[in-house]
Coordinates of C-alpha atoms in Angstrom, one line a residue:
X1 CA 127.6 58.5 135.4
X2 CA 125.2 61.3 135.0
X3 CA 127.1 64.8 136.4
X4 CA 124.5 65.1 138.6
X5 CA 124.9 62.1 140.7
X6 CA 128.6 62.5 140.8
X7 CA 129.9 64.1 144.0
X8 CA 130.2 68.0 144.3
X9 CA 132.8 70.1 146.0
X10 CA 131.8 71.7 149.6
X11 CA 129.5 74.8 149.9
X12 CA 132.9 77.2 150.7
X13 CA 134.7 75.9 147.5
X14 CA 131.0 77.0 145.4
X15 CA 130.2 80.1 147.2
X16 CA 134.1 81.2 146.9
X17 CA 133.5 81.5 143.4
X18 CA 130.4 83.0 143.3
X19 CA 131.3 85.6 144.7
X20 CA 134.0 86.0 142.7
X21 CA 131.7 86.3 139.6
X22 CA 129.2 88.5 141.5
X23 CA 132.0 91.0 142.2
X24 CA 131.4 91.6 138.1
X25 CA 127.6 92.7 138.4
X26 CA 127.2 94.0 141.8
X27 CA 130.8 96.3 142.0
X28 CA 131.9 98.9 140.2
X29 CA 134.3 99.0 137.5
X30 CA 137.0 98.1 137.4
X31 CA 136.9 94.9 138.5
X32 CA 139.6 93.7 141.1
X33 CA 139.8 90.3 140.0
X34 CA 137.7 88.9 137.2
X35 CA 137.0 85.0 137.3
X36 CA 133.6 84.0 135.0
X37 CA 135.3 80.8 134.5
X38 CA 134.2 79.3 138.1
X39 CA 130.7 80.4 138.0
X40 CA 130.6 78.5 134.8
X41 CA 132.1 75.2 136.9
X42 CA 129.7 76.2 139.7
X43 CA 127.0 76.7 137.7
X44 CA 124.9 77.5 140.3
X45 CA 120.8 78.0 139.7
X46 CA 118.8 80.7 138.0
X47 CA 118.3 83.5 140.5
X48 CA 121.4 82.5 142.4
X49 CA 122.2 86.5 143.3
X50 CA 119.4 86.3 145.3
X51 CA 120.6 83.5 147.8
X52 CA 121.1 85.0 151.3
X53 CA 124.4 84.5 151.3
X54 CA 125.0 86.2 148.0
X55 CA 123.2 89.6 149.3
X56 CA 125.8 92.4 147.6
X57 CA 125.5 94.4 150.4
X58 CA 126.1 92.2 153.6
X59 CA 128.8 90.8 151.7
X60 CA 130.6 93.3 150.3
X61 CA 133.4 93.2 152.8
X62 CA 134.4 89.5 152.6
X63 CA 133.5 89.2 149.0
X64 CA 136.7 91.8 148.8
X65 CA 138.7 90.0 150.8
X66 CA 137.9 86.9 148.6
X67 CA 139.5 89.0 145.5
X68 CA 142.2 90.8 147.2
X69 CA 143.5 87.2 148.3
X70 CA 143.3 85.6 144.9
X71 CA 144.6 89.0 143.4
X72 CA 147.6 88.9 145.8
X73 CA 148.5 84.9 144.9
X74 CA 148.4 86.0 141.0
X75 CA 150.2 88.6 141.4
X76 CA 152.7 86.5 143.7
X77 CA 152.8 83.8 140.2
X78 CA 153.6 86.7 138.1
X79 CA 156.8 87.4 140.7
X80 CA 157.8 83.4 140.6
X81 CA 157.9 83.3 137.2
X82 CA 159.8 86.4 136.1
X83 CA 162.5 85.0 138.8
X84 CA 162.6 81.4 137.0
X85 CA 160.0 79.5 139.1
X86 CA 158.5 76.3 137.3
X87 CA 156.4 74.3 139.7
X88 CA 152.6 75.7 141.4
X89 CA 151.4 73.7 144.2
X90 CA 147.8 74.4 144.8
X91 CA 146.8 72.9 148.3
X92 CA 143.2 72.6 148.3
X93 CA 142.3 74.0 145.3
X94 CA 138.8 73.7 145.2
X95 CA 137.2 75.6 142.3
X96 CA 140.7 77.7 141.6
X97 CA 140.3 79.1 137.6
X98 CA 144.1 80.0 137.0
X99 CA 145.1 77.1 134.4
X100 CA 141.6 77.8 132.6
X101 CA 142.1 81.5 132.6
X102 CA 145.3 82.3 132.0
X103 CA 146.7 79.5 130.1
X104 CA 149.7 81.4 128.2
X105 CA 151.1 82.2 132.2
X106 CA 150.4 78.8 133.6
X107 CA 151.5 77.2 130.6
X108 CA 154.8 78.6 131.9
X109 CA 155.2 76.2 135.0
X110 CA 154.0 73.0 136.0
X111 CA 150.7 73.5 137.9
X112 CA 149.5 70.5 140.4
X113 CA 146.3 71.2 142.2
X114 CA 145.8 69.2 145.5
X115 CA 142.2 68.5 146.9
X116 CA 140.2 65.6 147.8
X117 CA 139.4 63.5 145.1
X118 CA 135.7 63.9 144.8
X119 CA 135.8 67.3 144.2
X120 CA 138.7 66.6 141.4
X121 CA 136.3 64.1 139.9
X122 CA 133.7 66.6 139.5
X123 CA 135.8 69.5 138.6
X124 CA 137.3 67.8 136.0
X125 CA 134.1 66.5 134.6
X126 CA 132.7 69.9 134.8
X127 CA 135.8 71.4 132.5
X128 CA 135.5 68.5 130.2
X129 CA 131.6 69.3 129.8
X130 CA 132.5 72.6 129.3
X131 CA 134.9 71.9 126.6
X132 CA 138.3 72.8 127.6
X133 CA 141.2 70.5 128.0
X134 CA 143.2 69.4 130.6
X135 CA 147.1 70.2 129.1
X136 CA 149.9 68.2 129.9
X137 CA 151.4 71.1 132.5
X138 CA 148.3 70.9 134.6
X139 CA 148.3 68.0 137.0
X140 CA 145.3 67.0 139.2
X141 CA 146.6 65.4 142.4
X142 CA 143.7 63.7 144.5
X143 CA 144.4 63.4 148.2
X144 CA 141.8 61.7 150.8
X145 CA 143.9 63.7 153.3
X146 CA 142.6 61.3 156.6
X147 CA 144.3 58.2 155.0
X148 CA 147.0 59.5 152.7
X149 CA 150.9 62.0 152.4
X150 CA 149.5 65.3 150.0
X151 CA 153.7 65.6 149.8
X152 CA 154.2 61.5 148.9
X153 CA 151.1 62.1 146.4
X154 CA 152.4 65.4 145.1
X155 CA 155.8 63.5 144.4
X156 CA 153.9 60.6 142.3
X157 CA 152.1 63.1 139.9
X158 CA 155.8 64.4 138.5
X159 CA 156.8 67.1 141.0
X160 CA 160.4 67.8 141.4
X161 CA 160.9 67.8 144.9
X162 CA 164.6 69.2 144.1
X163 CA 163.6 72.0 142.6
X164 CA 162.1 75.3 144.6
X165 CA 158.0 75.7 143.8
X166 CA 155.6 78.4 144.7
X167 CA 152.5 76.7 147.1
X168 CA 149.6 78.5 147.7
X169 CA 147.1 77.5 150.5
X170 CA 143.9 79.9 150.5
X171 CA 140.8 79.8 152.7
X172 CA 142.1 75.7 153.9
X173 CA 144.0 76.2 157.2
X174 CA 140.4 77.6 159.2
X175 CA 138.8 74.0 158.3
X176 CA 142.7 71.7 159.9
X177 CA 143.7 71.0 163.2
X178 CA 147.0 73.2 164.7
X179 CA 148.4 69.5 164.0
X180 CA 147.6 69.4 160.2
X181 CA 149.1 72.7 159.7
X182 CA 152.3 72.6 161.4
X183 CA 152.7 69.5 159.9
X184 CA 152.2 71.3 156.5
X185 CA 154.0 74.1 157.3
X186 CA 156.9 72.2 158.1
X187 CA 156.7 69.8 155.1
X188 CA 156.9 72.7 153.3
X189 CA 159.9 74.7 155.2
X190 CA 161.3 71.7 154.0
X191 CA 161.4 72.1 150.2
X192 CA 164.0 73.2 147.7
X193 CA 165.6 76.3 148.6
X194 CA 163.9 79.3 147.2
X195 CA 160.3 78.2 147.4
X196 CA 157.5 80.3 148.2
X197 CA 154.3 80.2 150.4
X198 CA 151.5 82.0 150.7
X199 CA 148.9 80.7 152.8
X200 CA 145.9 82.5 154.5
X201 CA 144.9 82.5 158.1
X202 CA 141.7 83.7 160.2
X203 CA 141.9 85.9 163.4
X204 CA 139.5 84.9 165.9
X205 CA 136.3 86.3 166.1
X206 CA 136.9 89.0 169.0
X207 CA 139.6 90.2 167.1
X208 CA 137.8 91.2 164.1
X209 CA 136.3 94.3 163.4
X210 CA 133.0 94.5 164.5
X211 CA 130.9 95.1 161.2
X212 CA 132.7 91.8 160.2
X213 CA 131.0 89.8 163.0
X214 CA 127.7 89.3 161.9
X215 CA 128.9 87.4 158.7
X216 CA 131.3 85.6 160.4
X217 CA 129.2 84.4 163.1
X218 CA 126.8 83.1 160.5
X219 CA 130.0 81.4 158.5
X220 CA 130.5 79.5 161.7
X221 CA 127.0 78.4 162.5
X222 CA 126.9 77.0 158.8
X223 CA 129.5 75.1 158.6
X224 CA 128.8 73.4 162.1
X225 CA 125.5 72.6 160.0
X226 CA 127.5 71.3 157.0
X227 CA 129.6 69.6 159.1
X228 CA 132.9 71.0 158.0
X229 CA 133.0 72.8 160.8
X230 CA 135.7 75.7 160.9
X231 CA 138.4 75.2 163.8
X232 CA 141.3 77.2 163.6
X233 CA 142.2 80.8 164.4
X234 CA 145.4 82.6 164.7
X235 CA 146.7 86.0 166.0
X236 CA 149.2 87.7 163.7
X237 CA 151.7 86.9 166.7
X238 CA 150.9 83.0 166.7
X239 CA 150.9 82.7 163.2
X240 CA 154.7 84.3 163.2
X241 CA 155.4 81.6 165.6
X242 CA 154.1 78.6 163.7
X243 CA 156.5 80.4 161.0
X244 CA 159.2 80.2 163.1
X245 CA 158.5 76.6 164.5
X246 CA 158.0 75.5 161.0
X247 CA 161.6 76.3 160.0
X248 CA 161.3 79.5 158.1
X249 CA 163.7 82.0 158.2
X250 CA 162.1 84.7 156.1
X251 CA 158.6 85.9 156.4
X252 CA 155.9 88.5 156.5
X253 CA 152.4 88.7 157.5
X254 CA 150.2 90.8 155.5
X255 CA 146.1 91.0 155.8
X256 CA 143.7 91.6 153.3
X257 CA 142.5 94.1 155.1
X258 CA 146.1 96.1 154.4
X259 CA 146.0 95.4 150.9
X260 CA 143.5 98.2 150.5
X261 CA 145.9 100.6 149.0
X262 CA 147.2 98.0 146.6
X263 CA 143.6 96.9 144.5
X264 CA 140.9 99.6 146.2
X265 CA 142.7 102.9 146.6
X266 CA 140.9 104.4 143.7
X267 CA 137.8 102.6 144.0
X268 CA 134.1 104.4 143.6
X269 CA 132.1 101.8 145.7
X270 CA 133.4 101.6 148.9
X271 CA 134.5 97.9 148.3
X272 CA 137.5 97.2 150.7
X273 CA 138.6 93.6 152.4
X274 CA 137.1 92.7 155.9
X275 CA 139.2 92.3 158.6
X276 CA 139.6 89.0 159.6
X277 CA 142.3 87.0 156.9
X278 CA 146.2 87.2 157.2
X279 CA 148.4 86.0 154.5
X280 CA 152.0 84.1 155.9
X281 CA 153.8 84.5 152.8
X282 CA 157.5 82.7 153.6
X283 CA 160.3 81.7 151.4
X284 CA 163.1 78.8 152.2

């Protein structure tokens, strides 16, 4: 099949890491999170910095809440690892670089990424175009989530649902139903004691700062469009209580937005997170 008739990710998984790789022309030095490896998946067309939704200026604020997120989760698979960790659940991975970036670390655990299968058919034809291999530790788990158990699925591909794992769920729970993610949430309360989540969660739109509206309102408009359409939004309070419901004991709530002081503190450019993206990061 010729890679351009096979089936391509959605436009979020795409423009996710494009910005990622614009953050290392249009930002200053240094870089909070460097990923060239997805634009070269992506690979996008000449001139994409000039698409409208990859102006540098308009943005800047959720283009740094893309990198504090991914920063935060990396920094989160250092933690897991120093303390003995060996499985990585990625639920809806999309065009996530870790395994091809930073293959001595991942190499250390057992990684499984979780998305819907066309997009794993493509990805994985993209990485084999590009020449890198696909290790024995990394584990592509394809999941038609309308029709089939990501948990059952995970299970088949070699996890070890007896031993604790760390699962990270970025920029997925806007695009479920309150259903799918308690359901997740709970499946995952469930898991060997001492795993870790950190999944990311949207305020609604009132709640957001008001320089972050604009983009946000366009976010929504385009993926009615697209047909993906985003659905759910959280207050810090309710996503506390889905905690809670979901059977965690321990957890903390922690917005992009207050990482600032963690990966922009000394920063030249003015680059700091939007306001609208709260991480639940609980442990069983």
């Amino acid at each position: 099949m010729n890679e351009k008739e096979t089936s391509m990710p959605d436009n979020t998984a795409i423009r996710t890491a494009l910005w990622r790789a614009l953050h290392l022309t249009a930002d200053a030095r240094p870089p909070v999170f460097e990923d060239e490896t997805g634009l070269k998946i992506a690979a996008p067309e000449e001139g994409w910095q000039n698409r409208p939704d990859m102006n540098a200026d308009f943005t800047k604020r959720v283009r740094a809440s893309i990198l504090a997120r991914a920063r935060y989760v990396e920094d989160i698979i250092v933690e897991e690892i120093n303390r003995g960790i060996k499985q990585y659940v990625i639920l809806g991975a999309g065009l996530d670089t870790f395994a091809q970036r930073k293959p001595t670390l991942a190499s250390q655990m057992e990684v499984y990424e979780i998305d819907e299968p066309p997009t794993q058919s493509w990805k994985k034809q993209r990485l084999t175009t590009l020449g890198y291999e696909i290790p024995k530790w990394l584990h592509f788990v394809p999941v038609d989530f309308e029709k089939a158990s990501w948990w059952e699925e995970l299970q088949k591909s070699g996890f070890d649902a007896h031993k604790p794992a760390f699962v990270s769920c970025i920029g997925v729970s806007l695009y479920l139903t309150k259903e799918a993610i308690t359901s997740t949430l709970s499946q995952i309360a469930q898991m060997a004691k001492g795993s870790r989540l950190a999944m990311t969660f949207y305020l609604p739109l009132h709640m957001m700062d008001k320089e972050d509206q604009p983009l946000q309102e366009i976010a929504l408009k385009g993926t009615r469009e697209s047909k993906t359409p985003m659905i759910s939004f959280f207050t810090r309070e309710e996503i506390a209580q889905l905690a809670i419901t979901a059977g965690f004991k321990e957890f903390k709530t922690i917005s992009t937005q207050e990482m600032t002081p963690l990966y922009f503190g000394d920063r030249t450019d003015g680059l700091v997170p939007a306001s609208g993206e709260i991480f639940l990061v609980a442990t069983t």
